[in-house]
PDB file of N, CA and C in Angstrom:
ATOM      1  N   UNK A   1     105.376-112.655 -64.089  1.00 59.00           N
ATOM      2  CA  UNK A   1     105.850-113.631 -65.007  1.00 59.00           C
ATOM      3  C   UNK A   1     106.292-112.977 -66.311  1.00 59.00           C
ATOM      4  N   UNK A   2     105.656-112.104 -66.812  1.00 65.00           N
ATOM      5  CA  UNK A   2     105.676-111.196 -68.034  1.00 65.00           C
ATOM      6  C   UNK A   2     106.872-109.855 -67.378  1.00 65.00           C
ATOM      7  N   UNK A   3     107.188-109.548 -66.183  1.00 62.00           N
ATOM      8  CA  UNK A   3     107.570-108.570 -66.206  1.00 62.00           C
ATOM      9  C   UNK A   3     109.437-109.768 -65.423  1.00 62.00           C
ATOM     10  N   UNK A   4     110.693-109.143 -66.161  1.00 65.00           N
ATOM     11  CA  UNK A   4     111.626-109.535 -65.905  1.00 65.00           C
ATOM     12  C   UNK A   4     112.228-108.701 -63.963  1.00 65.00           C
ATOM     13  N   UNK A   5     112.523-109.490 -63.458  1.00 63.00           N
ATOM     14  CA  UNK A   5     112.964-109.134 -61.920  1.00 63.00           C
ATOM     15  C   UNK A   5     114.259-107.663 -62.780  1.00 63.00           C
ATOM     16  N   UNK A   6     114.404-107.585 -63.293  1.00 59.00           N
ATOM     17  CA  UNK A   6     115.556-106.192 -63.306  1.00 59.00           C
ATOM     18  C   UNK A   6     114.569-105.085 -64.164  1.00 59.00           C
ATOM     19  N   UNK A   7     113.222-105.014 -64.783  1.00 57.00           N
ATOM     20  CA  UNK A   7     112.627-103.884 -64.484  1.00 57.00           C
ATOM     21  C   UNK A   7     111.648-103.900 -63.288  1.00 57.00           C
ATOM     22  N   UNK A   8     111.621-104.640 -62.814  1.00 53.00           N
ATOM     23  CA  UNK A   8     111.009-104.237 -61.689  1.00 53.00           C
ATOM     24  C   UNK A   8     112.074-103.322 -60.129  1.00 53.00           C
ATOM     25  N   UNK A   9     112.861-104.121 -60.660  1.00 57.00           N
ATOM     26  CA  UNK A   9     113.628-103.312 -59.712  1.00 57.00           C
ATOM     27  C   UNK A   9     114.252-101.670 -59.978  1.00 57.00           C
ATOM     28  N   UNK A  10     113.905-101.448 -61.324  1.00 52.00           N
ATOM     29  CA  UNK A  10     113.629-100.094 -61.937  1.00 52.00           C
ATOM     30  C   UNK A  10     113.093 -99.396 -61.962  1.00 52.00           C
ATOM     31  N   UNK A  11     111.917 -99.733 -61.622  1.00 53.00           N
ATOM     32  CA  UNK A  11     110.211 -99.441 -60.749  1.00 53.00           C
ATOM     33  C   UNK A  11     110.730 -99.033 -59.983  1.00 53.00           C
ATOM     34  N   UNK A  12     111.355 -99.664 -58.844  1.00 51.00           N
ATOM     35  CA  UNK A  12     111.089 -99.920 -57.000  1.00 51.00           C
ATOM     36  C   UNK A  12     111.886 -98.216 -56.876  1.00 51.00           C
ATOM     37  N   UNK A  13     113.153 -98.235 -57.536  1.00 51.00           N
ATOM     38  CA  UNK A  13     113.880 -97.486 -57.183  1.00 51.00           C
ATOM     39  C   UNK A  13     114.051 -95.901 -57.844  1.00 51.00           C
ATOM     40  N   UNK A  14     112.749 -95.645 -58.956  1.00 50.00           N
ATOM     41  CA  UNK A  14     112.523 -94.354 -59.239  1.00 50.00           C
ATOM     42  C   UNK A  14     111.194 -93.532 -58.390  1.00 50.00           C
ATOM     43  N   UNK A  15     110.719 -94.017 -57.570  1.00 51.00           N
ATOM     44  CA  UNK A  15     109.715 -93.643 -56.568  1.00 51.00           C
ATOM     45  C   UNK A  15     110.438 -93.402 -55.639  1.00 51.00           C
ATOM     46  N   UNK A  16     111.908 -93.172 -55.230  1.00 54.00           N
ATOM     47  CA  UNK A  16     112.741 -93.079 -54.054  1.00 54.00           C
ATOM     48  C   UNK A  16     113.617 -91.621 -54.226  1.00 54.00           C
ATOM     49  N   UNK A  17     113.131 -90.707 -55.582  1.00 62.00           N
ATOM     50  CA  UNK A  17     113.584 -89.870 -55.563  1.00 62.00           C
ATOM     51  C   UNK A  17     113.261 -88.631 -54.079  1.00 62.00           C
ATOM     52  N   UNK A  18     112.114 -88.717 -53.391  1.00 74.00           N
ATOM     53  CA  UNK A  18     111.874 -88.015 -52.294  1.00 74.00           C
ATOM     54  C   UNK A  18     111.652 -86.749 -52.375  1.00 74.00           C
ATOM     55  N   UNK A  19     112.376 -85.838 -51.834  1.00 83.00           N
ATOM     56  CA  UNK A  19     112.228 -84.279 -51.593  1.00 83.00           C
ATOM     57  C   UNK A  19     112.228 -83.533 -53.272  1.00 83.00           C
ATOM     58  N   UNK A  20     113.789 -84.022 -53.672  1.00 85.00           N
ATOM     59  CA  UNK A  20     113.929 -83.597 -54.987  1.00 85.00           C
ATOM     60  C   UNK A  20     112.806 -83.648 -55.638  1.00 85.00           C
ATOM     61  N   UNK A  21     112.340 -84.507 -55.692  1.00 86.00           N
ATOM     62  CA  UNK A  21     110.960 -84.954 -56.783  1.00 86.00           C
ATOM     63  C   UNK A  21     109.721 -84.265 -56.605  1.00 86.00           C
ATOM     64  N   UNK A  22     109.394 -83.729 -55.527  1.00 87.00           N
ATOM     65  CA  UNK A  22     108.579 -82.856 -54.557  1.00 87.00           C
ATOM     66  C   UNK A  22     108.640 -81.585 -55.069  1.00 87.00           C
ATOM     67  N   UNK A  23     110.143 -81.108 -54.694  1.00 87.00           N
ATOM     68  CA  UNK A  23     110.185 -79.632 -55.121  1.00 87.00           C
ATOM     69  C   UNK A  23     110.076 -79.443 -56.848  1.00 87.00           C
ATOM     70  N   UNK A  24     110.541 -80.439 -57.236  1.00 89.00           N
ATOM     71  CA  UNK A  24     110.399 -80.302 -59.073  1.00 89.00           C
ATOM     72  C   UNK A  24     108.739 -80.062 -59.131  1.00 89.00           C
ATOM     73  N   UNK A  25     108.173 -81.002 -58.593  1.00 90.00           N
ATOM     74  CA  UNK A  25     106.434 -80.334 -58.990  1.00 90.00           C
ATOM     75  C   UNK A  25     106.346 -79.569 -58.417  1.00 90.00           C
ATOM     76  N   UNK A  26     105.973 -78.884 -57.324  1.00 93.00           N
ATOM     77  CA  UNK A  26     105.767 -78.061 -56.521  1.00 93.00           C
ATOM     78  C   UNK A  26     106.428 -76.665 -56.616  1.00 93.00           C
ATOM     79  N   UNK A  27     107.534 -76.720 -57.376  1.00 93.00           N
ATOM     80  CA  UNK A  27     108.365 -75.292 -57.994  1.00 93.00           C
ATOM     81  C   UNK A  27     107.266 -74.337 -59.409  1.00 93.00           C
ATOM     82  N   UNK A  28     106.737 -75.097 -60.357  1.00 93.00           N
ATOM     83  CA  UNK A  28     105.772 -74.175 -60.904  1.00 93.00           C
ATOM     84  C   UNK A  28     104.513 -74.131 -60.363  1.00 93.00           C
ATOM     85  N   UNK A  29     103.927 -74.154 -59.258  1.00 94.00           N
ATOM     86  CA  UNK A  29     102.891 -73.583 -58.326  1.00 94.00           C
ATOM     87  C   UNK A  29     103.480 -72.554 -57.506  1.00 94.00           C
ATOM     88  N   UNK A  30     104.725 -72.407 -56.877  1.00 95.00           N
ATOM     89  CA  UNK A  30     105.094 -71.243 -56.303  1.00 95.00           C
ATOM     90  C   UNK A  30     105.311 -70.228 -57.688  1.00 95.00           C
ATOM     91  N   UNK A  31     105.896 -70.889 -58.705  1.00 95.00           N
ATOM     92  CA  UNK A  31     106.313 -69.567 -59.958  1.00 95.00           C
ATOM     93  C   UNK A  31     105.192 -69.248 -60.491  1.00 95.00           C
ATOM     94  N   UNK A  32     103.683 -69.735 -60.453  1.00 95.00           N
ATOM     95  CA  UNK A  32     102.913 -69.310 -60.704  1.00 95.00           C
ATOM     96  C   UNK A  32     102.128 -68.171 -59.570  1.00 95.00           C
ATOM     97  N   UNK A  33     101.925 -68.570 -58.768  1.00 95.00           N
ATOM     98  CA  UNK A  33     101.784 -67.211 -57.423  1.00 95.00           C
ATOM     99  C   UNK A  33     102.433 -66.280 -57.337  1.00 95.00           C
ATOM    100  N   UNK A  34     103.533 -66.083 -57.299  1.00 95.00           N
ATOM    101  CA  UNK A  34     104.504 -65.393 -57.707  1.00 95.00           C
ATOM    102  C   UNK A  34     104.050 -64.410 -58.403  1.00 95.00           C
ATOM    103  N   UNK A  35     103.788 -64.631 -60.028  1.00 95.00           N
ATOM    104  CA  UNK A  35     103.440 -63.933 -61.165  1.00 95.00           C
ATOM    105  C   UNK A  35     102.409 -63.412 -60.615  1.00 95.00           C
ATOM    106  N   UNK A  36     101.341 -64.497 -60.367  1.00 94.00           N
ATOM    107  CA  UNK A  36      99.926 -63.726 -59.969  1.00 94.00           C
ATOM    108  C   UNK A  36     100.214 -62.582 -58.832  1.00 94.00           C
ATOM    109  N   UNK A  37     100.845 -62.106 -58.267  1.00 95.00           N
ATOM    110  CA  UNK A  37     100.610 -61.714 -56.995  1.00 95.00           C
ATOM    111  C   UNK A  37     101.192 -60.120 -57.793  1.00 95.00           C
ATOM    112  N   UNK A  38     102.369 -60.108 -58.593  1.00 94.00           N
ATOM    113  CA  UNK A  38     103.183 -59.106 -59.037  1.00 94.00           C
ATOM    114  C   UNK A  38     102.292 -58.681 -60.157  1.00 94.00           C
ATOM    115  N   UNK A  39     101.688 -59.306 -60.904  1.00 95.00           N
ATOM    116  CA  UNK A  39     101.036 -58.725 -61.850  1.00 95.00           C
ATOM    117  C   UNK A  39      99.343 -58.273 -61.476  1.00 95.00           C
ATOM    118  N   UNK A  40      98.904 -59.296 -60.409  1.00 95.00           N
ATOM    119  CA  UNK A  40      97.215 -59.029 -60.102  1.00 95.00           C
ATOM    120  C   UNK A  40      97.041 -57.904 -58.846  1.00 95.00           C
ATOM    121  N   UNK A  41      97.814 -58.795 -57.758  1.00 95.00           N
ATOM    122  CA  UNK A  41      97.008 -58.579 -56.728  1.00 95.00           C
ATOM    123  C   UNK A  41      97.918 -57.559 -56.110  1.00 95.00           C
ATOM    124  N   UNK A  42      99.189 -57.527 -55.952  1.00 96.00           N
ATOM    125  CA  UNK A  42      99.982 -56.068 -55.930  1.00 96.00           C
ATOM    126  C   UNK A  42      99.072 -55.045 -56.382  1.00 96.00           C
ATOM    127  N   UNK A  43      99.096 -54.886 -57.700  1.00 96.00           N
ATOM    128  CA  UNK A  43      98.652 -53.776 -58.468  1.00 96.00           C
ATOM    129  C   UNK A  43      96.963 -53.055 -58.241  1.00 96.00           C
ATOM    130  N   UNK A  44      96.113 -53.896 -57.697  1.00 96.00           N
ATOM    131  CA  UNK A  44      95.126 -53.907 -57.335  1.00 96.00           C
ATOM    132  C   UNK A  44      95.028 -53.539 -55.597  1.00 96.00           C
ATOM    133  N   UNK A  45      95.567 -54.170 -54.719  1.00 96.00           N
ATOM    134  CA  UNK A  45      95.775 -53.498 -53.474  1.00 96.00           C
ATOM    135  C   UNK A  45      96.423 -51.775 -53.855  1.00 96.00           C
ATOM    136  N   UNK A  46      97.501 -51.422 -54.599  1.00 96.00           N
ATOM    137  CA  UNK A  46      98.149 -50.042 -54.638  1.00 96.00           C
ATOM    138  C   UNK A  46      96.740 -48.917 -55.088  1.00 96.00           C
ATOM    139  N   UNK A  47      95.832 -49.630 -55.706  1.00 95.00           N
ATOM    140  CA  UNK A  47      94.937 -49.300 -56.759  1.00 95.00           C
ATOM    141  C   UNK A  47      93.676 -48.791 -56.202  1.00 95.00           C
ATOM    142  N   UNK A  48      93.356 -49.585 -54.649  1.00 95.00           N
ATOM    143  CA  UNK A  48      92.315 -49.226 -54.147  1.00 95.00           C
ATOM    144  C   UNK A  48      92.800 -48.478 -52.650  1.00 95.00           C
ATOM    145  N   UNK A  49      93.633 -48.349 -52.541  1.00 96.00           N
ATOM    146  CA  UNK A  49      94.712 -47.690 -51.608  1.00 96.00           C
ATOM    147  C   UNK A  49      94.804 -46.317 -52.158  1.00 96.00           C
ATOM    148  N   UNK A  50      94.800 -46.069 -53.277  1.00 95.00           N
ATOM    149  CA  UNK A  50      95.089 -44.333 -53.529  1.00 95.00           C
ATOM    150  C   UNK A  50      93.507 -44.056 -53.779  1.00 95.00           C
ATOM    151  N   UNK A  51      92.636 -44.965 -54.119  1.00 94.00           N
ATOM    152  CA  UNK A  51      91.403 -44.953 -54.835  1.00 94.00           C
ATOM    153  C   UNK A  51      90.647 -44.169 -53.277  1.00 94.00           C
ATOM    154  N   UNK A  52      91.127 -45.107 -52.381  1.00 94.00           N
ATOM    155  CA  UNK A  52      90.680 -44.999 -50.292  1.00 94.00           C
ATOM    156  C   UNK A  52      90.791 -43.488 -50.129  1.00 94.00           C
ATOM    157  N   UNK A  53      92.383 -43.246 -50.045  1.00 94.00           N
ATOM    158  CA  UNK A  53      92.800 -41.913 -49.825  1.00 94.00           C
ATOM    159  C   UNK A  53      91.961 -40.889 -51.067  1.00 94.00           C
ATOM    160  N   UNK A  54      91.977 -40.876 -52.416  1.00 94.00           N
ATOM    161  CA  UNK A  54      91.581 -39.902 -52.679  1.00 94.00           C
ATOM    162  C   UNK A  54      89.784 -39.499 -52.244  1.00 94.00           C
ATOM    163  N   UNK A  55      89.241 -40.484 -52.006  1.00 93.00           N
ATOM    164  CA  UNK A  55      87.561 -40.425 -51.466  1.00 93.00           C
ATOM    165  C   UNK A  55      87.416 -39.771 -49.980  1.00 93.00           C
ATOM    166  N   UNK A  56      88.456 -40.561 -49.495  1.00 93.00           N
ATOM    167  CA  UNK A  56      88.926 -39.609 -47.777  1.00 93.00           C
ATOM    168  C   UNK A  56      89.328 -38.469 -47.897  1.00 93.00           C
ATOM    169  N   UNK A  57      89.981 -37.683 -49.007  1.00 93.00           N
ATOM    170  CA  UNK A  57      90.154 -36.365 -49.195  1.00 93.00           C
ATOM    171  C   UNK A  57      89.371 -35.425 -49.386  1.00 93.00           C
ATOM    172  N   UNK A  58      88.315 -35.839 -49.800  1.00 94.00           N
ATOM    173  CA  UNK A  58      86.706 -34.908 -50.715  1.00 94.00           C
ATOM    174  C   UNK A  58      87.060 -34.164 -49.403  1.00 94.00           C
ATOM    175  N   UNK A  59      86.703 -32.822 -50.325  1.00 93.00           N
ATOM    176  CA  UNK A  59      86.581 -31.365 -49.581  1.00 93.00           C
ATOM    177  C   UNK A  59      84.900 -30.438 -50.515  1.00 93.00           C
ATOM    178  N   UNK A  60      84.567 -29.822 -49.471  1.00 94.00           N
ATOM    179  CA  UNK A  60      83.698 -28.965 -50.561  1.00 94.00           C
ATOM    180  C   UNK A  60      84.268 -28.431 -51.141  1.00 94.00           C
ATOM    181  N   UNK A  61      83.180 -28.117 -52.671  1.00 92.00           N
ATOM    182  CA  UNK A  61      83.346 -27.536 -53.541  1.00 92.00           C
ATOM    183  C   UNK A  61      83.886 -29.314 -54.897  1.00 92.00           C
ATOM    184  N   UNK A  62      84.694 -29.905 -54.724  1.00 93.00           N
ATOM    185  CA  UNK A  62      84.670 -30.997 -55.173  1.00 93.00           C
ATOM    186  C   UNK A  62      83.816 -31.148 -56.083  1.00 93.00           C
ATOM    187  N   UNK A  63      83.422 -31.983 -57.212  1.00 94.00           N
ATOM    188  CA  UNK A  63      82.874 -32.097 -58.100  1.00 94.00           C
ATOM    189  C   UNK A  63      82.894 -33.597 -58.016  1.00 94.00           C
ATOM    190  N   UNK A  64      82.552 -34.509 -57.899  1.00 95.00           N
ATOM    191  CA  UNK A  64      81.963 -35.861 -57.718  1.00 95.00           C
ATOM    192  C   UNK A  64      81.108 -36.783 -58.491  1.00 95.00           C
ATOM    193  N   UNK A  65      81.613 -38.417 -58.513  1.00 94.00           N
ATOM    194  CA  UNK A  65      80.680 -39.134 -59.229  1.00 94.00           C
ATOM    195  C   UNK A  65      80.083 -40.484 -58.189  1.00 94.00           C
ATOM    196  N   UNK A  66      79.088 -40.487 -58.141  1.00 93.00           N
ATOM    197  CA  UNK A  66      78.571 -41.417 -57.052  1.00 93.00           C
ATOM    198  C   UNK A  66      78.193 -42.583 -58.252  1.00 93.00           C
ATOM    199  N   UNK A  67      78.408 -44.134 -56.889  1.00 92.00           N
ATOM    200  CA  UNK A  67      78.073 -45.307 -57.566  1.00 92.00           C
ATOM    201  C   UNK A  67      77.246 -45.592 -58.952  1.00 92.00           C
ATOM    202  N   UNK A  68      75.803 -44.613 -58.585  1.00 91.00           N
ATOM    203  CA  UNK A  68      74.776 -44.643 -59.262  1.00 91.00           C
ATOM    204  C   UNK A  68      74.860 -43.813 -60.579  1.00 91.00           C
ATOM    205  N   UNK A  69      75.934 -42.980 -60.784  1.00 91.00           N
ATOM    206  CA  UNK A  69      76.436 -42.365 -62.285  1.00 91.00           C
ATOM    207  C   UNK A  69      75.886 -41.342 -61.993  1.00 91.00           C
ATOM    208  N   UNK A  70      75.678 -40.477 -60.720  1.00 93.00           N
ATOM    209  CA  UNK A  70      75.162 -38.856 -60.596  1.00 93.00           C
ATOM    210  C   UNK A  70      76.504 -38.412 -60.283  1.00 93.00           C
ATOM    211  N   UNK A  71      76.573 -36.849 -60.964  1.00 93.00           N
ATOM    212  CA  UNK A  71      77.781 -36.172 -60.793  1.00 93.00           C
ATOM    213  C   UNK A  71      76.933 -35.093 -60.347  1.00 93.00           C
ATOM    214  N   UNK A  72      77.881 -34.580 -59.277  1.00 94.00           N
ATOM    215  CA  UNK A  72      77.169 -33.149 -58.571  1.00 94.00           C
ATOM    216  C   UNK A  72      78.404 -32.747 -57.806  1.00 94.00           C
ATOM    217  N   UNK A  73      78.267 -30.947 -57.194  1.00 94.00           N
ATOM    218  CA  UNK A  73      79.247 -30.849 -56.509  1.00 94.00           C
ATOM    219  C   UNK A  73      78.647 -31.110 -54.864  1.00 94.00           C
ATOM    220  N   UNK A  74      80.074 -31.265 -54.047  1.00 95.00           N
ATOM    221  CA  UNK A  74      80.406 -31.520 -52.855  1.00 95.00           C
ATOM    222  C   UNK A  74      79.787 -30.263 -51.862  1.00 95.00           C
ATOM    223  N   UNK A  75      78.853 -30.481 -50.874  1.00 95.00           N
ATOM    224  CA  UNK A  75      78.158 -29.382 -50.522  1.00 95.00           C
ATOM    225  C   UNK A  75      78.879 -29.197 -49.212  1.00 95.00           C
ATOM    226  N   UNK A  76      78.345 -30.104 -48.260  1.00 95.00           N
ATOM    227  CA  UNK A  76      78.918 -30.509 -47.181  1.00 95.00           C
ATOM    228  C   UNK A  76      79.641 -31.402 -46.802  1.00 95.00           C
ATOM    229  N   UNK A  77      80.816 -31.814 -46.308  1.00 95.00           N
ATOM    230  CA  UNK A  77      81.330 -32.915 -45.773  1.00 95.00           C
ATOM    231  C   UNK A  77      80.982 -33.379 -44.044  1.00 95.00           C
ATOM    232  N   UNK A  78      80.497 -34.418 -43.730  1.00 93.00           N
ATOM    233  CA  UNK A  78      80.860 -35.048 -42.434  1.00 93.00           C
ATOM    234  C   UNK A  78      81.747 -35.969 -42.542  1.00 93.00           C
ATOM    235  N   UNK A  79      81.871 -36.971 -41.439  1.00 91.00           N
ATOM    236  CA  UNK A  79      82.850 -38.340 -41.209  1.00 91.00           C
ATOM    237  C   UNK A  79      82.678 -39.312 -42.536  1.00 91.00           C
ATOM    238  N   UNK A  80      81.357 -40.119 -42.163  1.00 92.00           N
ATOM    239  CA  UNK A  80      81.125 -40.713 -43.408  1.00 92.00           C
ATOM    240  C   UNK A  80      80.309 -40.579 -44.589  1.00 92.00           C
ATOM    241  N   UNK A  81      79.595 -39.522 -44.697  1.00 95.00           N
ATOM    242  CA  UNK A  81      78.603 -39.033 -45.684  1.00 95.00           C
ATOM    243  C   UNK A  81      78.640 -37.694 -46.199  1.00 95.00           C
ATOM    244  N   UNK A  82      78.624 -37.010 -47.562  1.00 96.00           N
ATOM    245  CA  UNK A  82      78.845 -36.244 -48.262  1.00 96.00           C
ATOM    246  C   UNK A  82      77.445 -35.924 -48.643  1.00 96.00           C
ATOM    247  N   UNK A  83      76.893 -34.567 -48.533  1.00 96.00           N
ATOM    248  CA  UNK A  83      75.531 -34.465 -49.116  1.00 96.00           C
ATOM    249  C   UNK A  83      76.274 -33.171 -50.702  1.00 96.00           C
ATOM    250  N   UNK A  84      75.782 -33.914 -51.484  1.00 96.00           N
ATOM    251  CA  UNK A  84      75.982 -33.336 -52.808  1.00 96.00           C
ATOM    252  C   UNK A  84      74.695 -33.071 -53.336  1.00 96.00           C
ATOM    253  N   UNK A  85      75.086 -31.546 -54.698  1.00 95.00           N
ATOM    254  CA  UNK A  85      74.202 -31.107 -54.694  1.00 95.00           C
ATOM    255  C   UNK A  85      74.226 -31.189 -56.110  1.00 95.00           C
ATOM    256  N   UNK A  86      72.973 -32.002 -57.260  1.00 94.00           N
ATOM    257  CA  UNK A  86      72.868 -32.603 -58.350  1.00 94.00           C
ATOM    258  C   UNK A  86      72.346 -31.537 -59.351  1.00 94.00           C
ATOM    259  N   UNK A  87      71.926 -30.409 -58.555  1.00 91.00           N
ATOM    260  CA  UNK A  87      71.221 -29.201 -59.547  1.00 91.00           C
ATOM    261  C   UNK A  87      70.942 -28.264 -58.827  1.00 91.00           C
ATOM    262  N   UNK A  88      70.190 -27.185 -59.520  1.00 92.00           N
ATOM    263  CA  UNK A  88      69.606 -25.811 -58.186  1.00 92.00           C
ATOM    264  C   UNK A  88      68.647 -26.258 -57.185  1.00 92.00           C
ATOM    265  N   UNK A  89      69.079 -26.352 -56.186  1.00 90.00           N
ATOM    266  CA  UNK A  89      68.144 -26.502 -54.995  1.00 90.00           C
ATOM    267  C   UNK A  89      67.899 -27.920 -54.751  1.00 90.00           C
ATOM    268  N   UNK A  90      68.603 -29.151 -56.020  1.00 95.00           N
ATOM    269  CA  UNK A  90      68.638 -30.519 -55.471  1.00 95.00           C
ATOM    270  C   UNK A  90      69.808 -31.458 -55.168  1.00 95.00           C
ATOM    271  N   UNK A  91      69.438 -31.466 -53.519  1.00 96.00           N
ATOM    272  CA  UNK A  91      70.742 -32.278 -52.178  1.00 96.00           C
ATOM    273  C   UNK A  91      70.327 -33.467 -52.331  1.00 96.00           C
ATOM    274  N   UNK A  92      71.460 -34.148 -52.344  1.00 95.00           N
ATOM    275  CA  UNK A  92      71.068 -35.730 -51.987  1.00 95.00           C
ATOM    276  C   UNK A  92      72.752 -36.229 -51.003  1.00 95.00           C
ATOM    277  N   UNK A  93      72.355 -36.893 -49.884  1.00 96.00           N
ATOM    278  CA  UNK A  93      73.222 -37.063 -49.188  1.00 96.00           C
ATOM    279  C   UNK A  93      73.653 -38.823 -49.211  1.00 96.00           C
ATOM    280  N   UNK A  94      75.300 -38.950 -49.285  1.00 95.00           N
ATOM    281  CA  UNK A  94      75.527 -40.204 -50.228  1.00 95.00           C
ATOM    282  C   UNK A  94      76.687 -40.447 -49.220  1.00 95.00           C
ATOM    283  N   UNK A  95      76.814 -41.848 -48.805  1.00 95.00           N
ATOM    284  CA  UNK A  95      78.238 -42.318 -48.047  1.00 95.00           C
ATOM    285  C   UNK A  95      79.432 -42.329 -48.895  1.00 95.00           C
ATOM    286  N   UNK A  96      80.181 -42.159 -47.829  1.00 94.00           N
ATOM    287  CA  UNK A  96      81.892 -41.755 -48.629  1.00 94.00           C
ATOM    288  C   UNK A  96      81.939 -42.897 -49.086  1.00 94.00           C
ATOM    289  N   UNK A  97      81.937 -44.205 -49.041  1.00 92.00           N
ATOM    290  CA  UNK A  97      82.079 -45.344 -49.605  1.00 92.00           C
ATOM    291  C   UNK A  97      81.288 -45.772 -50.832  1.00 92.00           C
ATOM    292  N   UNK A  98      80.496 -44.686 -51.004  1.00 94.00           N
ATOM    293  CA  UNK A  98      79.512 -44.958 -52.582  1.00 94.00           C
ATOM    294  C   UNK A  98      79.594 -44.190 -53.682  1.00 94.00           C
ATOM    295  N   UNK A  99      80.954 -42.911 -53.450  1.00 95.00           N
ATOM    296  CA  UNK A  99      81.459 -42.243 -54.225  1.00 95.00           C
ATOM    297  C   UNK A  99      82.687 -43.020 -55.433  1.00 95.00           C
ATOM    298  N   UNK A 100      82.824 -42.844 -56.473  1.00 94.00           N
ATOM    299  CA  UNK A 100      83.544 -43.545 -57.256  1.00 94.00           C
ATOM    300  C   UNK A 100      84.654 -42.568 -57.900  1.00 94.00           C
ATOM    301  N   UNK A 101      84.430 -41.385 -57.957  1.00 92.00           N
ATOM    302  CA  UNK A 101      85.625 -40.676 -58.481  1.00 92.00           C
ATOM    303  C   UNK A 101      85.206 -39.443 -58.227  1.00 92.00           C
ATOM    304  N   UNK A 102      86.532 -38.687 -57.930  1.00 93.00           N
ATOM    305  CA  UNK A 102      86.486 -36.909 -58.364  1.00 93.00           C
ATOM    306  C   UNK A 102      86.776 -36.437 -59.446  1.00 93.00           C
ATOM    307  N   UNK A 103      86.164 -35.826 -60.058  1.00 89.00           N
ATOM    308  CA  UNK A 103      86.089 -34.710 -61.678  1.00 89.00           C
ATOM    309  C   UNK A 103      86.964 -34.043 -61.081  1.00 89.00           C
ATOM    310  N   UNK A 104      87.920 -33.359 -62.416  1.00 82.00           N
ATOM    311  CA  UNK A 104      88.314 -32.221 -62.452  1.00 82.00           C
ATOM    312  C   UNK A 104      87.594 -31.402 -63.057  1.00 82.00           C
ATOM    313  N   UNK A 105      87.358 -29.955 -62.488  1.00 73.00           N
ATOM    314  CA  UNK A 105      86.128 -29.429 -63.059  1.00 73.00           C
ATOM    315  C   UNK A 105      86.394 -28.315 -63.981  1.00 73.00           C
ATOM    316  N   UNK A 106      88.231 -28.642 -64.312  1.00 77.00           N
ATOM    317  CA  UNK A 106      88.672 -27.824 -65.529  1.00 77.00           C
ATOM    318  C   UNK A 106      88.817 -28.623 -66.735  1.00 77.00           C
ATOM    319  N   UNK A 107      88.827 -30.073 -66.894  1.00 70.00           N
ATOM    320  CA  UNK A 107      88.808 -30.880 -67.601  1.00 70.00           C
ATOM    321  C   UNK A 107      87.574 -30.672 -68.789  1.00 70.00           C
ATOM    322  N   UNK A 108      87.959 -30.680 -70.276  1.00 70.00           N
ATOM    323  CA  UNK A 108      87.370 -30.495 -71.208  1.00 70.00           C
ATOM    324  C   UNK A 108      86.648 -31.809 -71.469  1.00 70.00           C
ATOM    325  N   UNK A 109      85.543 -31.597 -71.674  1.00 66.00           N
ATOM    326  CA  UNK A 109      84.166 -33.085 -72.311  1.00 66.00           C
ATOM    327  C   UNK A 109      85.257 -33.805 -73.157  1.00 66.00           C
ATOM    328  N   UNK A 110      85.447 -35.311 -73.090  1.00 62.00           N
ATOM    329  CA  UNK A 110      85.376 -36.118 -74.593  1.00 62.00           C
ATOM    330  C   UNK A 110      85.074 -35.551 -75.896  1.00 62.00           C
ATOM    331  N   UNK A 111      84.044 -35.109 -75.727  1.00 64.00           N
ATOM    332  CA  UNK A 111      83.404 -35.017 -77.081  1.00 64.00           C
ATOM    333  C   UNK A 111      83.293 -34.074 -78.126  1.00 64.00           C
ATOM    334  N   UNK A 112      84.216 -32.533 -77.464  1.00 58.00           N
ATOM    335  CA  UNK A 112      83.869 -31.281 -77.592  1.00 58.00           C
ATOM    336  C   UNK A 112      85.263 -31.150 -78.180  1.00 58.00           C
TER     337      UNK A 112
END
């Protein structure tokens, strides 16, 4: 009674936009993935991919930092476990997957 028959029929016929209207919302959720993927998750797969390979490379002699913040050199290598050696006469044997980085063991201290 309050509403005149010609806006209602103004109503009826802007809900009939369909697909168009669809892709207009639905276009900044793909441009947002997008971003995320090029800026996060790209960069992070490349990241643990060289991170893989360089831990699969340990050779003795290596100089090493395990999960737990011990640095020691590389004594022996097997398949999956590295026994490193933390001081004179102390071995501790650690999975390749719990190693976190290789030292360069020409690299000068921070602090010096």
């Amino acid at each position: 009674m309050l509403i005149t028959p010609a806006y209602a029929q103004a109503a009826g016929s802007a809900g009939s936009g369909g697909s168009a209207a669809f892709m207009v919302q639905i276009l900044p959720l793909l441009l947002i993935f997008v971003v995320f993927y090029f800026l996060i998750i790209r960069p992070q797969n490349k990241r643990m991919k060289d991170h893989r390979a360089k831990i699969e490379a340990v050779k003795k002699g290596d100089q090493v930092v395990t999960g737990g913040g011990l640095i020691g050199k590389v004594v022996k290598v097997e398949d999956s476990v590295v026994e490193v050696e933390l001081g004179q006469g102390i071995k501790v044997r650690a999975l390749k997957s719990t190693l976190t980085d290789i030292v360069d063991p020409t690299a000068k201290p921070a602090n010096d």
